[in-house]
C-alpha cells in the first residue's frame, strides 16, 4: 500500500462494502455513504457528487448526465467486472479512471454458469419444488426426466476469462466437446487445446446442444441473441445466460421456448433487474431463473470489494490501479 502522501479527498461509497474496508478508506479520505438505488438516498448521493473525487460501488447506472454532477471526479472504482453501467465515452473524454474487478470472480461466476447448465438440463429447481410442494407421492415418470449434460457439445459465446473457465469445467469435468466464438483473437489455453474449437457465431449456434453466453454487454452485443439467433440454434438446444440480460431479446427467447424450438433456458441475468413480477420469464416452466448471483459468494464478493478498495486508494494516491479498464478503444 502506498504512503498516501496526497491530501484527503472525498469518496462516495454507493454500495455497501465491508466495515474494515470502509475504515481503510476513511483513514485516508472523507467518506459519504449513499446508495442511489434507494429513492430516499438519491438526493444525498447527487449532492455528494458535487465535490466527489472518487466513487466506489456497483449496480447503478452512471451516464453522462449523472457524471456531469461530479466535476472533480478522478476515479470510479466499480465492484464488478462488467462496466456497462458507465458512459465509457464520457469517462474517456473527461480523463476519469475506471477500475473494475476482473480475475477474482472468474471461477465463482463460471460455477454459476455451470450450475445454470445443470439446473436447466436436469430441471433441478422444478424437481426440487416438486418435492417441496408435496408432489413426490410416487416415483417420477418420464414427464419429469431431464437431459444429460455430460458428453453434450457446449457452445460458448465469449471466450474471455469466464467463458474459458466454463469451457474448462465442461471439457475436463464433463467430457463435453466445446465450440466457441469470441470477437477478439483470444488464445486458447493449453489445457483446452484438445477440447475447444473456434468457430463463427452462427456455427456455434448451429453445432451446440447447450449455448452459454459469457460476452460483455456493449453496443455490439446489445440484442445479439435475437429471433434469428435463436432459430439458428439446434432444435431442442438449451440456452444459458450468465453475462447481461440486454444481450438477449427476451421476447425472442420466449417465442423460441414456447414454439418448442428450444428445450429450456437458464438465466442469471435479465434486461430489467430485479426481474419484474409480471415478467413471463419469472414463472415460465422451461426457464430456470437465478437472481443475478454470478459472483455472489462470501469469498468472492469480499475479494471484489478488496480489489475495488485497493484500486480506488491507489488512483487517488496518484498510482496506477491494479485493474483499470482500458478506455483507449472507446
Ligand atoms: C459483474 O461483476 O459484472 C457482475 O455481473 C455483478 O454485476
XYZ file of C-alpha atoms and ligand atoms in Angstrom:
337
model
C 0.000 0.000 0.000
C 1.196 3.470 -0.804
C 2.262 6.141 1.676
C -0.844 8.156 0.782
C 1.118 11.378 0.695
C -1.614 13.385 -1.004
C -4.300 15.479 0.737
C -7.554 13.947 1.896
C -10.115 13.610 -0.841
C -13.849 12.986 -0.936
C -15.019 9.461 -1.664
C -18.638 8.469 -2.250
C -19.386 4.857 -1.352
C -22.516 3.961 -3.314
C -22.809 0.262 -2.445
C -22.252 -1.438 0.892
C -18.690 -2.612 1.456
C -17.304 -4.496 4.476
C -16.683 -2.288 7.536
C -12.931 -2.857 7.639
C -12.596 -1.704 4.020
C -14.715 1.344 4.744
C -12.382 2.135 7.654
C -9.377 1.720 5.371
C -10.809 4.360 3.036
C -11.763 6.636 5.958
C -8.205 6.529 7.240
C -7.105 8.499 4.176
C -10.181 10.241 2.821
C -13.522 11.771 3.764
C -16.387 9.452 3.006
C -20.057 9.870 2.141
C -22.156 6.728 2.084
C -25.232 6.954 -0.126
C -26.952 4.195 -2.065
C -28.638 5.853 -5.060
C -30.775 2.779 -5.692
C -32.738 3.751 -2.591
C -35.024 6.611 -3.613
C -34.564 8.302 -0.222
C -30.761 8.336 -0.603
C -30.609 9.511 -4.219
C -30.667 13.274 -3.416
C -27.781 12.833 -0.922
C -25.829 10.808 -3.482
C -26.300 13.520 -6.092
C -25.376 16.235 -3.637
C -22.205 14.350 -2.703
C -21.197 14.082 -6.361
C -20.561 17.853 -6.492
C -17.216 17.586 -4.753
C -16.522 13.869 -5.142
C -13.019 12.825 -6.194
C -13.690 9.103 -6.128
C -16.667 6.737 -6.314
C -16.763 3.112 -5.239
C -19.759 0.838 -5.724
C -21.746 -1.056 -8.333
C -25.149 -1.796 -9.830
C -26.104 1.808 -10.581
C -26.146 3.450 -13.978
C -23.806 6.425 -14.188
C -24.443 8.122 -17.516
C -23.031 11.418 -18.771
C -25.793 13.433 -17.106
C -25.096 11.947 -13.683
C -21.341 12.268 -14.177
C -21.763 15.953 -15.065
C -22.744 16.493 -11.441
C -19.224 15.423 -10.446
C -16.822 17.949 -11.994
C -13.879 16.884 -9.803
C -14.246 13.167 -10.331
C -10.933 11.366 -10.763
C -11.849 7.706 -10.402
C -14.788 5.300 -10.410
C -13.904 2.027 -8.747
C -16.579 -0.438 -9.761
C -17.141 -3.528 -7.614
C -17.900 -5.562 -10.733
C -16.141 -6.900 -13.760
C -18.847 -5.586 -16.111
C -18.608 -1.876 -16.938
C -21.844 -1.471 -18.873
C -23.300 0.826 -16.184
C -20.886 3.610 -17.091
C -20.752 6.025 -20.008
C -17.330 4.959 -21.246
C -17.014 7.689 -23.907
C -17.734 10.337 -21.284
C -15.181 8.853 -18.858
C -12.565 8.795 -21.591
C -13.318 12.362 -22.673
C -13.039 13.606 -19.106
C -9.947 11.574 -18.271
C -11.668 9.760 -15.400
C -10.080 6.413 -14.495
C -12.469 3.464 -14.438
C -11.405 0.460 -12.363
C -13.118 -2.898 -12.138
C -12.606 -6.350 -10.614
C -11.653 -8.916 -13.249
C -9.986 -12.165 -12.255
C -11.209 -12.505 -8.680
C -14.724 -13.530 -9.724
C -13.897 -15.745 -12.695
C -14.191 -19.160 -11.058
C -17.253 -18.299 -8.974
C -19.100 -16.910 -11.982
C -18.129 -19.968 -14.038
C -19.544 -22.123 -11.213
C -22.810 -20.200 -11.519
C -22.955 -20.625 -15.292
C -22.309 -24.321 -14.898
C -24.974 -24.527 -12.217
C -27.395 -22.975 -14.725
C -26.379 -25.531 -17.341
C -27.036 -28.443 -14.994
C -30.135 -26.915 -13.423
C -31.752 -26.190 -16.795
C -30.792 -29.566 -18.303
C -31.752 -31.711 -15.308
C -34.707 -29.492 -14.306
C -33.269 -29.253 -10.803
C -35.249 -26.314 -9.473
C -38.524 -27.591 -10.908
C -37.936 -31.057 -9.440
C -36.843 -29.704 -6.084
C -40.029 -27.660 -5.966
C -41.933 -30.831 -6.868
C -40.649 -32.371 -3.618
C -41.220 -29.225 -1.551
C -44.750 -28.841 -2.903
C -45.633 -32.376 -1.837
C -45.851 -33.710 -5.399
C -43.451 -36.618 -4.786
C -46.008 -39.226 -3.851
C -44.775 -41.901 -6.255
C -41.636 -42.422 -8.332
C -41.336 -39.779 -11.008
C -42.132 -40.709 -14.581
C -40.717 -39.713 -17.944
C -42.623 -36.455 -17.897
C -40.205 -35.226 -15.214
C -36.974 -36.644 -16.619
C -34.202 -34.238 -17.558
C -31.457 -34.419 -20.192
C -27.811 -35.404 -19.834
C -25.152 -32.721 -19.625
C -22.013 -34.886 -19.918
C -20.934 -35.589 -23.471
C -23.070 -32.811 -24.988
C -21.493 -30.147 -27.169
C -21.156 -26.848 -25.331
C -21.158 -23.625 -27.308
C -19.503 -20.704 -25.540
C -20.208 -17.210 -26.841
C -17.459 -15.019 -25.406
C -14.189 -16.792 -24.696
C -12.772 -14.415 -22.107
C -11.777 -15.454 -18.586
C -15.258 -16.613 -17.586
C -16.037 -18.312 -20.896
C -12.774 -20.224 -20.690
C -13.438 -21.249 -17.091
C -16.874 -22.574 -18.111
C -15.278 -24.423 -21.032
C -12.684 -25.957 -18.695
C -15.404 -27.305 -16.419
C -17.275 -28.698 -19.418
C -14.328 -30.256 -21.240
C -12.289 -31.588 -18.332
C -15.073 -32.407 -15.901
C -18.000 -33.392 -18.096
C -16.339 -34.734 -21.215
C -18.027 -32.139 -23.377
C -16.639 -31.003 -26.724
C -16.535 -27.193 -26.741
C -17.106 -24.909 -29.696
C -16.583 -21.214 -29.006
C -16.808 -17.807 -30.611
C -15.159 -14.602 -29.498
C -14.999 -11.307 -31.395
C -11.326 -10.972 -30.421
C -8.402 -13.142 -31.365
C -8.180 -14.889 -27.979
C -5.599 -17.547 -27.241
C -6.934 -20.987 -26.365
C -5.217 -22.079 -23.132
C -3.107 -25.236 -23.389
C -5.462 -27.146 -21.082
C -8.274 -26.667 -23.628
C -6.297 -27.055 -26.841
C -7.559 -30.615 -27.411
C -11.112 -29.826 -26.425
C -12.176 -26.390 -27.678
C -12.667 -25.379 -31.308
C -13.006 -21.800 -32.525
C -15.966 -21.166 -34.843
C -18.123 -18.384 -36.217
C -21.057 -17.106 -34.180
C -23.514 -18.919 -36.495
C -21.571 -22.160 -36.367
C -21.569 -22.177 -32.564
C -25.335 -21.756 -32.606
C -25.726 -24.494 -35.197
C -23.481 -27.056 -33.505
C -24.063 -26.658 -29.781
C -26.514 -28.670 -27.684
C -26.093 -26.104 -24.945
C -25.172 -22.470 -25.631
C -23.642 -20.440 -22.783
C -23.483 -16.667 -23.199
C -20.487 -15.068 -21.493
C -19.977 -11.959 -23.637
C -19.826 -8.490 -22.097
C -22.633 -6.037 -22.889
C -21.611 -3.381 -25.403
C -23.167 -1.552 -28.368
C -22.049 -4.514 -30.489
C -23.630 -7.213 -28.321
C -26.869 -5.493 -27.253
C -29.769 -7.578 -28.612
C -27.344 -10.031 -30.277
C -29.426 -13.065 -29.277
C -32.489 -12.211 -31.324
C -35.126 -14.297 -33.143
C -32.686 -15.140 -35.947
C -30.013 -16.299 -33.498
C -32.427 -18.472 -31.547
C -33.800 -20.027 -34.723
C -30.213 -20.850 -35.771
C -29.787 -22.937 -32.608
C -30.281 -26.709 -32.780
C -33.856 -27.861 -32.186
C -34.049 -28.971 -28.563
C -30.978 -26.954 -27.519
C -30.602 -25.258 -24.147
C -29.659 -21.595 -23.711
C -27.866 -20.226 -20.659
C -27.025 -16.581 -19.898
C -24.543 -15.576 -17.189
C -23.474 -12.202 -18.554
C -26.034 -9.453 -19.157
C -29.755 -9.630 -19.917
C -29.717 -6.877 -22.538
C -27.696 -9.095 -24.900
C -30.852 -11.184 -25.252
C -34.112 -10.184 -26.885
C -36.298 -11.712 -24.190
C -39.384 -11.734 -26.414
C -37.448 -13.784 -28.970
C -36.219 -16.194 -26.302
C -39.758 -16.687 -25.019
C -41.021 -17.326 -28.554
C -38.277 -19.926 -29.113
C -39.215 -21.685 -25.856
C -42.962 -21.509 -26.488
C -42.660 -22.886 -30.011
C -40.735 -25.867 -28.629
C -37.653 -24.996 -30.706
C -35.576 -24.560 -27.520
C -35.852 -27.090 -24.732
C -35.014 -24.861 -21.786
C -33.168 -21.756 -20.610
C -31.131 -20.956 -17.513
C -30.883 -17.250 -16.814
C -28.896 -15.416 -14.143
C -29.425 -12.003 -15.744
C -32.333 -10.105 -17.240
C -32.960 -6.970 -19.265
C -34.580 -5.404 -16.182
C -33.345 -6.364 -12.697
C -34.744 -7.253 -10.286
C -36.943 -9.235 -12.662
C -40.380 -7.531 -12.749
C -43.142 -9.525 -11.073
C -45.115 -9.634 -14.318
C -42.244 -10.893 -16.472
C -43.234 -14.186 -18.148
C -39.647 -15.363 -17.560
C -40.259 -15.440 -13.799
C -42.631 -18.393 -13.898
C -42.118 -19.910 -17.349
C -41.975 -23.719 -16.941
C -38.952 -24.001 -19.237
C -36.929 -21.246 -17.541
C -34.666 -21.644 -14.530
C -34.182 -18.084 -13.252
C -31.465 -17.029 -10.783
C -31.392 -13.569 -9.134
C -28.078 -12.351 -10.687
C -25.844 -14.408 -8.400
C -22.868 -14.842 -10.752
C -20.270 -13.678 -8.226
C -22.437 -13.807 -5.104
C -20.438 -15.867 -2.635
C -18.988 -14.569 0.627
C -15.432 -15.211 -0.512
C -15.731 -13.656 -3.953
C -17.744 -10.591 -3.008
C -15.144 -9.938 -0.291
C -12.307 -10.293 -2.822
C -14.101 -7.943 -5.240
C -14.618 -5.285 -2.549
C -10.962 -5.583 -1.510
C -9.705 -5.192 -5.060
C -12.038 -2.257 -5.667
C -10.819 -0.554 -2.465
C -7.225 -1.066 -3.488
C -7.946 0.333 -6.958
C -9.629 3.397 -5.502
C -6.894 4.203 -2.977
C -4.122 3.725 -5.500
C -5.647 6.044 -8.092
C -6.462 8.730 -5.517
C -2.849 8.499 -4.409
C -1.586 9.043 -7.953
C -0.606 5.422 -8.569
C -1.733 3.012 -11.270
C -4.780 0.914 -10.392
C -4.369 -2.834 -10.027
C -7.166 -3.266 -12.580
C -8.066 -0.234 -14.666
C -10.490 -0.738 -17.545
C -8.862 0.155 -20.861
C -10.815 3.154 -22.152
C -8.461 3.803 -25.069
C -10.634 1.904 -27.554
C -13.801 3.830 -26.673
C -20.145 -8.239 -12.501
O -19.155 -8.257 -11.765
O -20.163 -7.621 -13.572
C -21.334 -8.987 -12.011
O -22.229 -9.271 -13.005
C -22.018 -8.184 -10.942
O -22.657 -7.084 -11.511
